[in-house]
Coordinates of C-alpha atoms in Angstrom, one line a residue:
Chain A
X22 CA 42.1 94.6 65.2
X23 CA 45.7 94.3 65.0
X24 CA 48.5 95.3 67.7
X25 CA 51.7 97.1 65.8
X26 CA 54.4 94.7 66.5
X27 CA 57.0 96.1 68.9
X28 CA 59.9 97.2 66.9
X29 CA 62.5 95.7 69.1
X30 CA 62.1 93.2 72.1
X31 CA 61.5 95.4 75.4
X32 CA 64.4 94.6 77.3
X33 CA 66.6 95.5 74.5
X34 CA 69.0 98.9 75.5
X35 CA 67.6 101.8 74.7
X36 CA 69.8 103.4 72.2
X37 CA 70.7 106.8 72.5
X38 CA 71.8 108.8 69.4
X39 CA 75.4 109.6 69.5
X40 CA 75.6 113.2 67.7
X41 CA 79.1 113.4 65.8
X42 CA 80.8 115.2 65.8
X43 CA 79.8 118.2 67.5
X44 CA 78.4 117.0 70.6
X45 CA 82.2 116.3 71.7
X46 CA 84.5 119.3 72.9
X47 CA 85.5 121.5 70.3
X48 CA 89.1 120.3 69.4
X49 CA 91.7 123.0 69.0
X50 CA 91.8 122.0 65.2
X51 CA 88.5 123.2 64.8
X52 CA 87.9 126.2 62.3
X53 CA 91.2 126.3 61.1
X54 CA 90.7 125.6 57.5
X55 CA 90.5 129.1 56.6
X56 CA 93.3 130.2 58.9
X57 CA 95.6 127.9 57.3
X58 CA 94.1 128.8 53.9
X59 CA 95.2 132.4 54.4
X60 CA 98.1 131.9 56.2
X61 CA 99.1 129.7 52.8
X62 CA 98.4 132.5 50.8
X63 CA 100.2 134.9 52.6
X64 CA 103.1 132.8 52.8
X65 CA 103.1 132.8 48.7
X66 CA 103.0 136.7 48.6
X67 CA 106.0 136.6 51.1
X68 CA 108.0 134.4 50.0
X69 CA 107.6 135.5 46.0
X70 CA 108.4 139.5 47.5
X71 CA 111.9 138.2 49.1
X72 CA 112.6 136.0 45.8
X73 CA 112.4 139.5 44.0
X74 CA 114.5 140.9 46.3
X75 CA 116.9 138.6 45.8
X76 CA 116.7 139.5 42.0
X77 CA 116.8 142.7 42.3
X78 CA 119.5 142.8 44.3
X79 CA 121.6 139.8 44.2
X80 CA 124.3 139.2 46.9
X81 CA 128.3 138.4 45.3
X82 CA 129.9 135.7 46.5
X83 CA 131.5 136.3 49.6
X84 CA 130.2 139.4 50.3
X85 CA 127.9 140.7 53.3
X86 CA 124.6 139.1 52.5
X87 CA 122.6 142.7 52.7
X88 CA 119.4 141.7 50.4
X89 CA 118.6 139.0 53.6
X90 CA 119.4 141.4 56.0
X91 CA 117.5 143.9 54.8
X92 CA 114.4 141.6 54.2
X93 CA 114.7 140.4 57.9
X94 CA 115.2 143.8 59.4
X95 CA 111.9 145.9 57.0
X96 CA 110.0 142.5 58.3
X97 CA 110.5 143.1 61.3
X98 CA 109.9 146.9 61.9
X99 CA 106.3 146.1 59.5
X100 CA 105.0 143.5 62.0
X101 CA 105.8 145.7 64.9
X102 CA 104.0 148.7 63.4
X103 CA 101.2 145.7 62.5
X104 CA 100.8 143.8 65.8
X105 CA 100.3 147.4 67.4
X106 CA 97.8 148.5 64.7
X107 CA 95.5 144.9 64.8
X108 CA 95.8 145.1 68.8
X109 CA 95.5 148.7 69.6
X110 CA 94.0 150.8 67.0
X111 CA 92.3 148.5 64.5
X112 CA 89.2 145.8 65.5
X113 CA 89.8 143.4 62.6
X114 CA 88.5 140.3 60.9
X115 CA 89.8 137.3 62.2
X116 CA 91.6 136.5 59.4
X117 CA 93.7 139.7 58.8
X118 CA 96.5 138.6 61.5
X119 CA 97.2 135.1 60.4
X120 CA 97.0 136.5 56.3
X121 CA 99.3 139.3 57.2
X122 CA 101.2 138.8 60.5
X123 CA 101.6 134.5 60.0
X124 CA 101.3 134.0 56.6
X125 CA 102.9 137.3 54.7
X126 CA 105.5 138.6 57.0
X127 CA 106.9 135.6 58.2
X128 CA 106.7 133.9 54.6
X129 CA 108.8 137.3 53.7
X130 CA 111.3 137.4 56.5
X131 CA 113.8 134.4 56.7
X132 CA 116.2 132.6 59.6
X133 CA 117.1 129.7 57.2
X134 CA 118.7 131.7 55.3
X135 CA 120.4 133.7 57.5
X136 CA 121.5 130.6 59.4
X137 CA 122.9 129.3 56.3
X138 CA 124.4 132.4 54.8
X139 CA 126.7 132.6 57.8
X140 CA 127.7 129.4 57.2
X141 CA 128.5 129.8 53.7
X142 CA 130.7 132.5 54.7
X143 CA 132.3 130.8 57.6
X144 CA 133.5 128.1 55.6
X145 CA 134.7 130.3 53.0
X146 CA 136.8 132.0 55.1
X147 CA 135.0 135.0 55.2
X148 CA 135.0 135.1 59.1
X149 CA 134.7 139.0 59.9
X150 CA 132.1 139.2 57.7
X151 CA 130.0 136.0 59.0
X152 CA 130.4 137.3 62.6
X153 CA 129.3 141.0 61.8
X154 CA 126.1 139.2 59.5
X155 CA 125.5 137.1 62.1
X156 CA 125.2 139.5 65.3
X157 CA 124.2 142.5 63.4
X158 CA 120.8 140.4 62.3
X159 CA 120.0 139.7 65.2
X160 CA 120.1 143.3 66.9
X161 CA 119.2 145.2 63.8
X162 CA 115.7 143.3 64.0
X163 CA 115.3 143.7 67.5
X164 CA 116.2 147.6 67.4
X165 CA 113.3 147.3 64.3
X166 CA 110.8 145.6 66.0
X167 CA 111.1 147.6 68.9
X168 CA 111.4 151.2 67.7
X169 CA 108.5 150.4 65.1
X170 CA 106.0 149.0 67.5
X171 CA 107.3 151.9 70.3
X172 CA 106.7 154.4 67.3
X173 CA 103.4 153.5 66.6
X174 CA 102.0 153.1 70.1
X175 CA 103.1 157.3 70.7
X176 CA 101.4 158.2 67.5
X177 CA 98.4 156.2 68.6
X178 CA 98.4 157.7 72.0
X179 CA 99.2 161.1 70.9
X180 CA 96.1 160.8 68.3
X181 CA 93.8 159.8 70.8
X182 CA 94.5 162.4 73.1
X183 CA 94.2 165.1 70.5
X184 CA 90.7 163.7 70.0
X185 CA 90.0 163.7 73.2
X186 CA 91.2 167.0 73.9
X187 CA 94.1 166.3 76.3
X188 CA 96.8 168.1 75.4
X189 CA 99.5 167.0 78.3
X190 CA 99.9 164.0 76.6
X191 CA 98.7 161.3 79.8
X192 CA 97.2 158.3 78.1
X193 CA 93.4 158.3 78.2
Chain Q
X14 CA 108.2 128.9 36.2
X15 CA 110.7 129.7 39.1
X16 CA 107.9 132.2 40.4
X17 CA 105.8 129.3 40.4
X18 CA 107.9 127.2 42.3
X19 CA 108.4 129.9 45.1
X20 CA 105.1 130.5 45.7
X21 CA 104.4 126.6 45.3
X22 CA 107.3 126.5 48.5
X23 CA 106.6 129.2 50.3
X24 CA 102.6 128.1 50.6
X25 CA 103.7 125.0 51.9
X26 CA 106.2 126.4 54.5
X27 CA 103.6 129.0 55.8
X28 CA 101.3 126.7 57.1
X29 CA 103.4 124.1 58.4
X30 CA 105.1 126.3 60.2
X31 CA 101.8 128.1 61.6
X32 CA 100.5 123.7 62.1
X33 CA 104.1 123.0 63.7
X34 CA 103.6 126.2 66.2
X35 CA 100.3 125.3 67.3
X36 CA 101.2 121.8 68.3
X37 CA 104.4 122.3 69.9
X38 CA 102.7 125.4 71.9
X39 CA 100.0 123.5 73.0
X40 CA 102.9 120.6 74.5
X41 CA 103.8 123.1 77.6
X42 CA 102.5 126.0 79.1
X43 CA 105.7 128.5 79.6
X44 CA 105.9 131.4 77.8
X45 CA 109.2 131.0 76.0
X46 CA 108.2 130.8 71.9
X47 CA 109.4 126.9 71.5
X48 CA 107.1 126.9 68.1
X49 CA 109.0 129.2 66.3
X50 CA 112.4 128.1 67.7
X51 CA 111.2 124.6 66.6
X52 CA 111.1 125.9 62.9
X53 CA 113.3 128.0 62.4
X54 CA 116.1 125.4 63.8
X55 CA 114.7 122.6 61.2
X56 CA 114.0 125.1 58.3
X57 CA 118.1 125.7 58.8
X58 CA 119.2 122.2 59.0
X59 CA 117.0 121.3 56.1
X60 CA 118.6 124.5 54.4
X61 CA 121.8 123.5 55.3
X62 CA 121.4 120.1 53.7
X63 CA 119.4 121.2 50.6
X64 CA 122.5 123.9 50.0
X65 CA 125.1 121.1 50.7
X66 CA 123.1 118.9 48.2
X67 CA 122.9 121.7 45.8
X68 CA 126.8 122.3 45.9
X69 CA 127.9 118.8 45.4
X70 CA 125.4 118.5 42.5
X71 CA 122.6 115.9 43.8
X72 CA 120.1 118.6 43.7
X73 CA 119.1 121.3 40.6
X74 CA 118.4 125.1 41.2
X75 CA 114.8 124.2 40.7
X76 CA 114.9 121.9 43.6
X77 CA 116.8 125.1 45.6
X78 CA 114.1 127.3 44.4
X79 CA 111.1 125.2 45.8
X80 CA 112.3 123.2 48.8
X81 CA 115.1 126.3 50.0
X82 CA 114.2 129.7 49.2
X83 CA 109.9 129.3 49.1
X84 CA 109.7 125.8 51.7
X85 CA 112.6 126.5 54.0
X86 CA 112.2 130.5 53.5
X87 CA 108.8 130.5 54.6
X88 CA 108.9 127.7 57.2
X89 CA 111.5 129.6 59.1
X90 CA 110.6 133.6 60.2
X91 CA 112.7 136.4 61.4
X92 CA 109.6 138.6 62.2
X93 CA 107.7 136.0 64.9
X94 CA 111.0 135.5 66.1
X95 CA 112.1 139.2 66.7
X96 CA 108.1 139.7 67.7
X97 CA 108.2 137.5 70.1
X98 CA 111.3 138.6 72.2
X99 CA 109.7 141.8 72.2
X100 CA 106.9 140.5 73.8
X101 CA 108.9 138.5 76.6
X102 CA 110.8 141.5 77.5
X103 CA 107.8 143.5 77.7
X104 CA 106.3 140.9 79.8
X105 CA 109.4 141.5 82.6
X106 CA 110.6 137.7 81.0
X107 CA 114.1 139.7 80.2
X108 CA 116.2 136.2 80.5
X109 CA 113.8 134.4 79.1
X110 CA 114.2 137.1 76.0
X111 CA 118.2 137.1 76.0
X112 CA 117.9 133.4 76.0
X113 CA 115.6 132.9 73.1
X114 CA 118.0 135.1 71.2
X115 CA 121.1 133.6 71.9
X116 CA 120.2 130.2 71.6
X117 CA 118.0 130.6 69.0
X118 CA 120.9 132.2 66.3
X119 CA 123.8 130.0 67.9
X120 CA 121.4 126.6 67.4
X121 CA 119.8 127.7 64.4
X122 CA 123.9 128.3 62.8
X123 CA 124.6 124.9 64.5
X124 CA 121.8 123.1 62.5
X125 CA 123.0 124.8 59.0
X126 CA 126.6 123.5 59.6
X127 CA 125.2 120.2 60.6
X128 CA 122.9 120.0 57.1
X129 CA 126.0 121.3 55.4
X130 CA 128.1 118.4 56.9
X131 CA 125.6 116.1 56.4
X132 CA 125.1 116.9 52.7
X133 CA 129.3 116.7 52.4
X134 CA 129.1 112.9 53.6
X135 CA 126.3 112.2 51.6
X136 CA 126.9 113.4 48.5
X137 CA 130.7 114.8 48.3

């Protein structure tokens, strides 16, 4: 009769298997594929909507850049209505935020250019109009953001409690 | 074909600026939005630069088109931004708010005249 060989010499270390790569902790990379996939996307759609803006309604030389201002300011009243919605209202797939909040709103919206346009009309000489461009931006986006996402919280409350019944208007 | 090289630039910018946030969140743990400051400042230097490049004639519109109004466009944001101080002040963090607004426009303006400058020694 014959005796298997050993397949390795007894006091040789044991080896234990190493699983790669998911026996290590999850990095914070993990997954994101598709979030970045979307957020790409998204960015396309944004940034080719403000492009047509601009064609639609170019800015003359010199002038108050209004096209950029007005892409800044409707961005900014849509992601307040949005983050309300997707936080609030609205349980929805994991991808819809970084497609639409990440990748399409902030691909549509601009500071670049708005940095630069103020520039431009600095050192042209247009320096009442570069100072109104570049504070009214800033607070007409704010003032957006803020009555938007305000806006849409009351009508979500207000909805709610007529579905519930209450009619005094205290949050459920 | 300028479509195509907006939306060629503006996929790019998305997602680096979504990569860019992520890392430079996950550097510190305040609450103050360093990610998208981070951005938008660079996305107006590089602006800055790409226009000043543009204007002396070192770079085509086709160049503008990708790298400025789909890269830089998208890279930087104006929503996130305005979001964001919404959501400090609403957390009570009302200096913190005032702060990212201030300094975010008056560095982000500082940036494009810097890439403007920049461009004018380089290329003018």
């Amino acid at each position: 009769m014959s005796v298997p060989p050993p397949e390795r010499a007894p006091d040789a270390p044991v080896r234990v298997p190493v699983r790669q790569p998911y026996a290590r902790r999850p990095s914070p990379w993990h997954g994101q594929a598709s979030v970045v996939a979307v957020v790409a996307l998204g960015g396309g759609i944004g940034a080719t909507a403000r492009y047509g803006a601009s064609l639609l309604w170019p800015t003359r030389q010199g002038g108050f850049p209004w096209t950029t201002f007005c892409v800044n300011v409707v961005g900014c009243a849509v992601i307040g209505v949005f983050m309300v919605v997707i936080t609030e209202a609205w349980a929805a797939h994991r991808l819809v935020r970084p497609f639409f909040g990440t990748g399409v709103l902030g691909g549509f919206t601009t500071f670049s250019t708005y940095a630069v346009d103020v520039e431009r009309l600095l050192d042209a000489g247009h320096a009442v109009t570069a100072l109104a461009c570049f504070a009214a931006t800033p607070l007409a986006a704010l003032t957006a953001v803020w009555t938007a996402s305000s806006a849409t919280r009351r009508l979500l409350v207000s909805r709610q409690n007529a579905r519930t019944g209450r009619a005094d208007g205290t949050p459920s | 074909m300028n479509w195509v090289l907006v939306v060629l630039g503006g996929m790019a910018g998305a997602p680096l600026r979504y990569l860019t946030d992520r890392a430079v969140q996950a550097r510190h743990d305040t609450d103050f939005p360093w990610g998208t400051f981070t951005v938008n400042v660079a996305g107006s230097l590089v602006l800055g630069l790409l226009t000043g490049a543009v204007a002396a004639g070192a770079a085509d519109s086709r160049v503008q088109l990708l790298l400025g109004t789909g890269l830089c466009g998208a890279l930087t944001t104006y929503s996130t931004f305005s979001y964001e101080t919404l959501t400090l002040a609403r957390q009570g963090a009302r200096w913190q708010a005032a702060a990212n607004v201030t300094v975010s426009v008056a560095v982000g303006l500082a940036a494009a005249c810097v890439g403007t400058a920049l461009a004018r020694l380089l290329w003018a």
